[in-house]
Coordinates of C-alpha atoms and ligand atoms in Angstrom, one line a residue:
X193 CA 79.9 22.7 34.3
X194 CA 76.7 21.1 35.9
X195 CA 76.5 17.5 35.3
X196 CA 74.6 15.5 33.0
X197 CA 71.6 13.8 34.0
X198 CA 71.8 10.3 33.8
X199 CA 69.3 8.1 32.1
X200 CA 68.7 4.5 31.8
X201 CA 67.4 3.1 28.4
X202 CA 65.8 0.1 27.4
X203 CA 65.2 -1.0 23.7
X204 CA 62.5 -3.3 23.9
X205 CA 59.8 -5.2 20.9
X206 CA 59.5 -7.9 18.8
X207 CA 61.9 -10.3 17.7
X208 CA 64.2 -9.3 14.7
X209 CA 62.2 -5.9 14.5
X210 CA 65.7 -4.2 14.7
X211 CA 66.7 -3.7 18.7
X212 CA 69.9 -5.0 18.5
X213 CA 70.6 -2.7 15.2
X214 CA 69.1 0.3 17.1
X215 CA 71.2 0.0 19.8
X216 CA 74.3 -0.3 17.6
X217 CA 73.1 2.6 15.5
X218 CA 72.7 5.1 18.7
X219 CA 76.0 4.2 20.0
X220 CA 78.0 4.4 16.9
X221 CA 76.5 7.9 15.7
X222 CA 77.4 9.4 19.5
X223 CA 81.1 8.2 19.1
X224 CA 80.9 4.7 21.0
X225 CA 82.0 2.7 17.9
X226 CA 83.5 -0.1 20.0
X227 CA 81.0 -0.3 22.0
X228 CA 78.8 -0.7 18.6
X229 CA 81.0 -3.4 17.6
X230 CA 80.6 -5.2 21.0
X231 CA 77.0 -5.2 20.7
X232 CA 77.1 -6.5 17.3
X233 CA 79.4 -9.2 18.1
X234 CA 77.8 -10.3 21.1
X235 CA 74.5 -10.0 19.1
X236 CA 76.3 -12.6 16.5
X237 CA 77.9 -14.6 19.0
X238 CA 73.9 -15.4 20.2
X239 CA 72.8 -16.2 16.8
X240 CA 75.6 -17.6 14.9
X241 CA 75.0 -18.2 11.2
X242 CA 72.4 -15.7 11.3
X243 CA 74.9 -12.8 11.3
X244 CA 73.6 -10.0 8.0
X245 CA 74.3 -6.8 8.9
X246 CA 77.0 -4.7 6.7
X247 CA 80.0 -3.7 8.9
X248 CA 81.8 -1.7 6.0
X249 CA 80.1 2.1 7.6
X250 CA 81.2 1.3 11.0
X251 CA 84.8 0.1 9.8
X252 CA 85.4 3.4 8.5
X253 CA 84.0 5.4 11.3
X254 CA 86.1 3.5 13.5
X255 CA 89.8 4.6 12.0
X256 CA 87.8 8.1 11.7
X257 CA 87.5 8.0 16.0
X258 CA 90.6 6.4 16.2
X259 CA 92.5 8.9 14.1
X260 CA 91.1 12.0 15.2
X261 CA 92.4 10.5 19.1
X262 CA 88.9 10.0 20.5
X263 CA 88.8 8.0 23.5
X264 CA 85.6 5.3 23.2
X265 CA 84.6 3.5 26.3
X266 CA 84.5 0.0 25.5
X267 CA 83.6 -1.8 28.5
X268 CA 79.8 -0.4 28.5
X269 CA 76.9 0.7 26.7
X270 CA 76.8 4.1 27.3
X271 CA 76.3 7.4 24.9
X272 CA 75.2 11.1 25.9
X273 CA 73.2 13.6 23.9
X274 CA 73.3 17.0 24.5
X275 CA 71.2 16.5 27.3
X276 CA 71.6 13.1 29.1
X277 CA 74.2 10.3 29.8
X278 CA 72.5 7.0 28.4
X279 CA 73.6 3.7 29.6
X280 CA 71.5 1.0 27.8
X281 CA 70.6 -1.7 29.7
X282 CA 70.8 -5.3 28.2
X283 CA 67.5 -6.8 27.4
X284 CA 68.5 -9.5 25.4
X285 CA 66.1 -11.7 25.8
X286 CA 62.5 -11.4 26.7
X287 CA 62.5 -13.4 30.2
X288 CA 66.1 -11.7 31.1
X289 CA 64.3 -8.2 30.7
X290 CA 61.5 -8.6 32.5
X291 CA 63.5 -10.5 35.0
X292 CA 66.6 -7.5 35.0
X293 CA 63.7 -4.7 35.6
X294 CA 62.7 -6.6 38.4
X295 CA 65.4 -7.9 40.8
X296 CA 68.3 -6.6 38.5
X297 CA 70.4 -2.8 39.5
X298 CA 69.3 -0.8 37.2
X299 CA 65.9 0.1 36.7
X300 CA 64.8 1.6 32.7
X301 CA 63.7 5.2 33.2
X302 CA 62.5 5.4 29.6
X303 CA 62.3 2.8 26.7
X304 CA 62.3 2.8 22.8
X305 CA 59.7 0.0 21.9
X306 CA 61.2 -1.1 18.1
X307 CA 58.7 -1.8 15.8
X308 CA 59.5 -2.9 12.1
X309 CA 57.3 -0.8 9.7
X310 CA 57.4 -3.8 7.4
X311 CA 55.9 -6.0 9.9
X312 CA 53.7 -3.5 12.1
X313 CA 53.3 -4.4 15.7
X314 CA 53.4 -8.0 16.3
X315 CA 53.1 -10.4 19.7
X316 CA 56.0 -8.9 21.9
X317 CA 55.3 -5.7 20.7
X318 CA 51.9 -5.9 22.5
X319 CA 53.3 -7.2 25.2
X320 CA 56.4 -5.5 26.0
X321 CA 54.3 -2.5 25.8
X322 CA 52.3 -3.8 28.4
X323 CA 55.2 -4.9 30.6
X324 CA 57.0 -1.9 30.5
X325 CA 54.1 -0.2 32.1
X326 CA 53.1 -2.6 34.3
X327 CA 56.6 -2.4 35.8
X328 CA 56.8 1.5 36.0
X329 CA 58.8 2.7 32.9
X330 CA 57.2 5.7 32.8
X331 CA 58.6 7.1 29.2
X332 CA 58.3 5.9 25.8
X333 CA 59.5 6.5 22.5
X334 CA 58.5 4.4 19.9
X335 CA 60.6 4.1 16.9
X336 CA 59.1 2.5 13.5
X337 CA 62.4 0.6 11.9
X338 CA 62.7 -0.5 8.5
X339 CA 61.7 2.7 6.8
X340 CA 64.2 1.9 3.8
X341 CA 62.9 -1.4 3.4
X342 CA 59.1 0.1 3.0
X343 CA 61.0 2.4 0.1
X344 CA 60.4 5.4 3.1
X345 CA 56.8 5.4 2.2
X346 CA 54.6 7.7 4.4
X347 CA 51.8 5.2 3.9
X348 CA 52.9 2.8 5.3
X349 CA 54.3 4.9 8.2
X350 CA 50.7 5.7 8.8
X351 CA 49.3 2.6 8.6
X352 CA 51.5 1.2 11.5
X353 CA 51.4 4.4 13.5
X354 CA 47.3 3.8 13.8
X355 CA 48.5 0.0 14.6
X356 CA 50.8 0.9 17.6
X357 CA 48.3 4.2 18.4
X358 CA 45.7 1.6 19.4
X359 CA 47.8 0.0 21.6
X360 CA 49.3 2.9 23.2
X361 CA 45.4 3.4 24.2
X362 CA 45.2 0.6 26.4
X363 CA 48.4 1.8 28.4
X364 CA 48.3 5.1 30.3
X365 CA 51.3 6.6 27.7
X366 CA 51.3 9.9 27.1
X367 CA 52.5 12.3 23.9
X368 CA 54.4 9.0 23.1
X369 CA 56.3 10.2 19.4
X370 CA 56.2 7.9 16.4
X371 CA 59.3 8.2 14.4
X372 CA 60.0 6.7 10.9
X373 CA 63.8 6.0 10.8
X374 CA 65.9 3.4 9.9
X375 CA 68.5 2.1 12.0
X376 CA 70.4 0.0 9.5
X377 CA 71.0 3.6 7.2
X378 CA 70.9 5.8 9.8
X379 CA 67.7 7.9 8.6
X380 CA 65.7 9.7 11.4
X381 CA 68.1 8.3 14.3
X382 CA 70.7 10.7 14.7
X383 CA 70.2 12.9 11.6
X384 CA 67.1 14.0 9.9
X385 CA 66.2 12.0 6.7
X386 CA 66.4 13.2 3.4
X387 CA 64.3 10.3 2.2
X388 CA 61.3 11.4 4.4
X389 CA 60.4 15.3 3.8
X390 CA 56.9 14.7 4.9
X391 CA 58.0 13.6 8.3
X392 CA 58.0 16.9 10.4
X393 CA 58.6 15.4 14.1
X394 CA 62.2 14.7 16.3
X395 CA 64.4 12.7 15.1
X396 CA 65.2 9.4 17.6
X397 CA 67.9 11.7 19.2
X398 CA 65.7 14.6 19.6
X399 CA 63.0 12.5 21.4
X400 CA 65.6 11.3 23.7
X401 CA 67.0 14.8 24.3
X402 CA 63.5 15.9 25.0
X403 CA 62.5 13.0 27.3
X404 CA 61.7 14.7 31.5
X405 CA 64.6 14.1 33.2
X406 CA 63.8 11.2 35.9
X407 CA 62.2 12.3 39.4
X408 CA 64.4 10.7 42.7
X409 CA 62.6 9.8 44.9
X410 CA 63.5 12.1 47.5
X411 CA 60.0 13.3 48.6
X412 CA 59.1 9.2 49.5
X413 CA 59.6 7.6 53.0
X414 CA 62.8 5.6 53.4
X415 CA 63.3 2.5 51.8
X416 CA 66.4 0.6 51.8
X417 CA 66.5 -2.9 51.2
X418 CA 69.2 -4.3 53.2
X419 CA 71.3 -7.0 50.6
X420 CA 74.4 -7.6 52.9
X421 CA 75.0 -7.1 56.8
X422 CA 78.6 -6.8 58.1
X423 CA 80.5 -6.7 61.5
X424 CA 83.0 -4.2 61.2
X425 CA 85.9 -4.3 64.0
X426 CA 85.7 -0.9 65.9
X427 CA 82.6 0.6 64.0
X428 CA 80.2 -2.0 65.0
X429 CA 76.7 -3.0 62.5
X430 CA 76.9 -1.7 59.0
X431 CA 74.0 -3.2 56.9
X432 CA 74.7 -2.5 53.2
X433 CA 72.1 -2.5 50.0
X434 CA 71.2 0.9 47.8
X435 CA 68.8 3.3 48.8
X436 CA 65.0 2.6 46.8
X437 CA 63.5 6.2 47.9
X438 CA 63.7 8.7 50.7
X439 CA 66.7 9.9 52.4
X440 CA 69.1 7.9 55.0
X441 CA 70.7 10.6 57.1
X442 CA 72.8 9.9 60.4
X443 CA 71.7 9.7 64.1
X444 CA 68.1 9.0 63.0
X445 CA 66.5 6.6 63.8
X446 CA 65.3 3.4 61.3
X447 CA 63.5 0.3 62.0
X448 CA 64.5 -2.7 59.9
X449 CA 61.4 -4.9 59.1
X450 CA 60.3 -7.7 59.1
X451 CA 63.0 -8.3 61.5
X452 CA 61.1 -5.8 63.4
X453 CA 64.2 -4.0 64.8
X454 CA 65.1 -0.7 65.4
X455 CA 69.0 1.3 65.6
X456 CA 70.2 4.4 65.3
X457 CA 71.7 4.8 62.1
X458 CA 75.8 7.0 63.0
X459 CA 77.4 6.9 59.8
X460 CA 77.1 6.3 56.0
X461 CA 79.6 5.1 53.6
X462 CA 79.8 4.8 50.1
X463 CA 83.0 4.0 47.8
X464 CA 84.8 4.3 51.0
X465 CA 83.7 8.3 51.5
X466 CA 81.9 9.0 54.4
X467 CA 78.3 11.2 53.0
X468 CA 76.1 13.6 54.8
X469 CA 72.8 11.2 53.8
X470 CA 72.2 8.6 51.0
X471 CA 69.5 9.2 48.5
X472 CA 67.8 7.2 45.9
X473 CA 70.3 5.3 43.9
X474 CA 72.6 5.0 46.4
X475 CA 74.4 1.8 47.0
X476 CA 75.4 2.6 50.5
X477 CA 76.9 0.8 53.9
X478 CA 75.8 2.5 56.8
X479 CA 76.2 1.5 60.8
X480 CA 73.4 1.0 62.9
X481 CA 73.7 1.3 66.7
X482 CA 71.8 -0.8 68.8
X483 CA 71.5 -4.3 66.6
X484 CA 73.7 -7.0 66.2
X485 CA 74.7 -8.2 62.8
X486 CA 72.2 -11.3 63.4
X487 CA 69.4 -8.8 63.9
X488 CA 69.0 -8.2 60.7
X489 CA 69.4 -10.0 57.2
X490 CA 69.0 -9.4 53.3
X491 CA 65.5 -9.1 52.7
X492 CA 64.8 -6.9 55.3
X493 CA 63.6 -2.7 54.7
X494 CA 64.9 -0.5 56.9
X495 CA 62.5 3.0 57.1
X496 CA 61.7 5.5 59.0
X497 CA 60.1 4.4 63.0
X498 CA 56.9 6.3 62.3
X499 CA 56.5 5.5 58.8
X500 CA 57.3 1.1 58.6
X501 CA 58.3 -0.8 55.5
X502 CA 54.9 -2.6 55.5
X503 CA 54.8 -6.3 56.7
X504 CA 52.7 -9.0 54.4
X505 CA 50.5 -12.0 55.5
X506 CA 49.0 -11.8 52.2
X507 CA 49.1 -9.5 49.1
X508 CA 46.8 -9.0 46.1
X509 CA 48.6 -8.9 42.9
X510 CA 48.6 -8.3 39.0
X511 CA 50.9 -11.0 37.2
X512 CA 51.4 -11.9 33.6
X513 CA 52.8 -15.5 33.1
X514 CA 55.4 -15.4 31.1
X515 CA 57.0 -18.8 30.6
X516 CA 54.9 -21.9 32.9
X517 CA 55.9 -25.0 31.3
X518 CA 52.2 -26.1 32.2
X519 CA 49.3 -24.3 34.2
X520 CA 49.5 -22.6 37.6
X521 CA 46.7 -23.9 39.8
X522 CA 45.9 -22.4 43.8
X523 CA 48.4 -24.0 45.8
X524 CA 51.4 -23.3 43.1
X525 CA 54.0 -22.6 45.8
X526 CA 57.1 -20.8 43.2
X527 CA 60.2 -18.6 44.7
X528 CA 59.6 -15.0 44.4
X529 CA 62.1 -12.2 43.8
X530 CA 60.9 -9.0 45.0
X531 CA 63.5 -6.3 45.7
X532 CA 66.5 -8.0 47.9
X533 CA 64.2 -10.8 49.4
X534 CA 63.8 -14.4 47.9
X535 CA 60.8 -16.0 49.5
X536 CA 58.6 -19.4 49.0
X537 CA 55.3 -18.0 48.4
X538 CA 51.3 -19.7 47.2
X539 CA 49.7 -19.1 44.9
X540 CA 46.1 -18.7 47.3
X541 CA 43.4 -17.5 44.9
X542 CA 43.0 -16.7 41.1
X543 CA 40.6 -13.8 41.1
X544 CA 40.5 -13.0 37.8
X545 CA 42.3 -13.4 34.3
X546 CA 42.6 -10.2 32.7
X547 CA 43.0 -9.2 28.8
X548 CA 46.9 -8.6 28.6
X549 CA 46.4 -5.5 26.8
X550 CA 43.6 -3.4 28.1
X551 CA 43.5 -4.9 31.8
X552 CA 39.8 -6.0 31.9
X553 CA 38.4 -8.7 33.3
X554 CA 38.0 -11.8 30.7
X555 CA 36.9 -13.9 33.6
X556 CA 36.1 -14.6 37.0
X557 CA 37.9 -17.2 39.0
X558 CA 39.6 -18.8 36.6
X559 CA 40.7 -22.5 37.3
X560 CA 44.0 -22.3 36.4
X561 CA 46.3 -19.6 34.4
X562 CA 48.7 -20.3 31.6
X563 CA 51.3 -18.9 29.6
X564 CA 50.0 -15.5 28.1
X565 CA 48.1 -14.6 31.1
X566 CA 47.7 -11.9 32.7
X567 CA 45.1 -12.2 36.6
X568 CA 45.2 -10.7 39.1
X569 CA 45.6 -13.4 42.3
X570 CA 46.2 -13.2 46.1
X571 CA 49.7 -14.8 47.0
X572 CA 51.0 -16.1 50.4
X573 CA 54.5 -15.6 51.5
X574 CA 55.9 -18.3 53.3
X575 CA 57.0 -16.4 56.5
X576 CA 56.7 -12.4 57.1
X577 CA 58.0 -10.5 54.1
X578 CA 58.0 -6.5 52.7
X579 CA 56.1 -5.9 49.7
X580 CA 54.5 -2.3 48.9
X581 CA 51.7 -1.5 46.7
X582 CA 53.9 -0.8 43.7
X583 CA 51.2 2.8 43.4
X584 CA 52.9 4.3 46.2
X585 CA 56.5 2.6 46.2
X586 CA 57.1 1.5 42.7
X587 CA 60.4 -0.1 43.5
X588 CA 58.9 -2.6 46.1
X589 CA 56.1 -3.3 44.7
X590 CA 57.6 -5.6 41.8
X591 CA 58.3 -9.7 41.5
X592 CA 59.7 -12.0 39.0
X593 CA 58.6 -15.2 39.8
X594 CA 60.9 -17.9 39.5
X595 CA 61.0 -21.8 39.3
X596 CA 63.2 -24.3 38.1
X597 CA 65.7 -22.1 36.8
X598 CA 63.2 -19.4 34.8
X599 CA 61.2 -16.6 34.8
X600 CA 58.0 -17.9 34.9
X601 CA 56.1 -14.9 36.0
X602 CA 56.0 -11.3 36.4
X603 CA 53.6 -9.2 38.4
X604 CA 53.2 -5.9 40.8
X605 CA 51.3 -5.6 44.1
X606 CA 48.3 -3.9 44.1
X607 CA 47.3 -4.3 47.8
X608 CA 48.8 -6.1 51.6
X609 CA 46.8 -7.4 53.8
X610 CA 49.0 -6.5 57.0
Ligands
GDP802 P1 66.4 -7.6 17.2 O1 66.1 -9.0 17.3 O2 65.2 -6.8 17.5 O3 67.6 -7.1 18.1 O4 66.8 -7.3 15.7 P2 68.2 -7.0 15.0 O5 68.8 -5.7 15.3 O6 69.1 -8.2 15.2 O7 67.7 -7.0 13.5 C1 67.1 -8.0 12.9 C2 67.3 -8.0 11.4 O8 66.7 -6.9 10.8 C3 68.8 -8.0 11.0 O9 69.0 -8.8 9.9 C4 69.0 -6.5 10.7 O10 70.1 -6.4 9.8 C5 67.7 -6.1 10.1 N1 67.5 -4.7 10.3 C6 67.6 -4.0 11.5 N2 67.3 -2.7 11.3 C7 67.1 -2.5 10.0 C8 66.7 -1.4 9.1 O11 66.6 -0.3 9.6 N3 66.5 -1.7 7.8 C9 66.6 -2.9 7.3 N4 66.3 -3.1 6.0 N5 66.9 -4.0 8.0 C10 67.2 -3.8 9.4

């Protein structure tokens, strides 16, 4: 039997508008019970005292796993539909989302944005939205929670569908479905609702089940950030870091950069099996001949000779401040994370400050930029560093800005001056 694609979720939106639940829900109805129970502890542990959620159901589902002999896998979040393996990456937090899409392994290939229908779509709902497309999630499904606490009333399902409808204009979304369900019962998540007749779309499984499975990026040059470099007695070089796009194949050549070296690459290793190429996803070891391990270092691309990881003295940007404890001025000189590299880079012009949500210019030049904000600016890297327009290479054209311990800033390149 073929293999199951393999998807990675994300269940993003506002605060208390049911993510944590959601998540709980979708793993206990596909048999991950444990895993449901982890969540929900974890979820407890992080707000202790706040803790209301009615664990009788999943008790009794449980023995119901346990007795029919069903092995659950505890250790991660994962569940598969007909369709797809999902493992659902950890968002837990606002900053350590936007900061895990950036620099973290695992990249979202779709997200469920959560809104409550009580509420409608509030704050982070607006701009979660915003930052999962900024930062290349390219499928949505949004999920209106709560439905049993609005008595399941189509009204109000259509009231907040126009809401989040709005937004979804200013994104580039497409045939995003709206769903009415309720994570805490169950309605509309796995099973179709009883409670809702006039609802005639998927269900939150169905829309999962129907999401395109992921493109690798095959067709792409090369790009391999390099996150570890070894000396291996009798083999020689073997660079190590996981492969972004494009293939890595043996006795090609690559050029590593901005070390600005260049070795023919003999071998490839992963888990301690030898392949015929690496492709995207890869986490790979490979050995180069022709450099020394001090040739290269983490932070540099390796790519293909006649098609170089490009080299920065400057780069254009769009960023959304996240978290600045006061205002970023020119000459704001914070660490940024962009694929393997860290890197001391200025903050050399503010060009403009856009509106968050539809991307248009507010104002010119601004003097400074504040929490909330979203610019576009021209940032200096301290010495030579890769960074691609994220357009053309989504995976290295990303940063999370950090200083003193946080996320202060998000953002994606939008052009290099080489
Ligand atoms: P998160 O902050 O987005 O992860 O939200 P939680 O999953 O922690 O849920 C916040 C609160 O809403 C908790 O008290 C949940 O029990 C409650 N909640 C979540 N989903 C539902 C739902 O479908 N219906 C109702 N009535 N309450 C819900």
């Amino acid at each position: 039997m073929a293999e199951k694609p393999h998807m990675n979720l994300v269940f993003i939106g506002h605060v208390d508008h049911g993510k944590s639940t959601s998540v709980g829900r979708m793993l206990a109805d596909t048999g991950n019970v444990d895993a449901y129970l982890i969540e929900k502890y974890r979820k407890m542990a992080e707000e202790t005292g706040k803790a209301t959620f009615e664990f009788a159901w999943v008790m009794d589902s449980l023995k119901e796993e346990r007795d029919r002999g069903v092995t659950i896998d505890v250790a991660h979040k994962k569940f598969n539909t007909d369709k797809y393996y999902f493992t659902v990456i950890d968002a837990p937090g606002h900053r350590d989302f936007v900061k895990n899409m950036i620099t973290g392994t695992s990249q979202a290939d779709a997200a469920v944005l959560v809104v409550s229908a009580v509420e409608g779509p509030q704050a982070q709902t607006r701009e979660h939205l915003f930052l999962a497309f900024t930062l290349g999630v390219r499928q949505l499904i949004i999920g209106l929670n709560k439905m049993d606490a609005v008595k399941w009333s189509e009204e109000k399902y259509n009231e907040a569908k126009g809401e989040v409808e709005k937004l979804l204009k200013l994104t580039g979304y497409k045939d995003v479905p709206v769903i009415p369900y309720s994570a805490y019962t169950g309605d509309n998540a796995t099973k179709r609702s009883e409670n809702m007749p006039w609802y005639k779309g998927p269900t939150i499984l169905e829309a999962l089940n129907n999401l395109k499975e992921p493109a690798k990026a095959t067709e792409l040059p090369l790009r391999l950030p390099v996150q570890d470099v070894y000396t291996i007695t009798g083999i020689g070089t073997v660079p190590v870091g996981r492969v972004e796009c494009g293939v890595l194949k043996p006795d090609t050549k690559v050029i590593f950069e901005p070390s600005h070296v260049v070795g023919e690459v003999k071998s490839i290793e992963m888990h301690h099996e030898q392949l015929p190429q690496a492709i995207p996803g890869d986490n790979v070891g490979f050995n180069v001949r022709g450099i020394a391990k001090n040739d290269v270092r983490r932070g540099d691309v390796a790519g293909p000779v006649d098609n170089p990881p490009t080299v920065a003295k400057s780069f254009k940007a769009q960023v959304m401040v996240l978290n600045h404890p006061s205002v970023i001025t020119v000459g704001y000189t914070p660490v940024f994370h962009c694929h393997t590299m860290q890197i001391a880079c200025t903050f050399v012009e503010l060009l403009a400050k856009l509106d968050p949500a539809t991307g248009s210019v507010k104002e010119e030049n601004p003097q400074f930029l504040k929490t909330g904000d979203a610019a576009i600016v021209r940032i200096q890297p301290s010495r030579p560093m890769v960074i691609e327009k994220a357009k053309e290479f989504p995976q290295l054209g990303r940063f999370a800005i950090r200083d003193m311990g946080q996320t202060v800033a998000a953002g994606v390149c939008l052009d290099v001056e080489k």
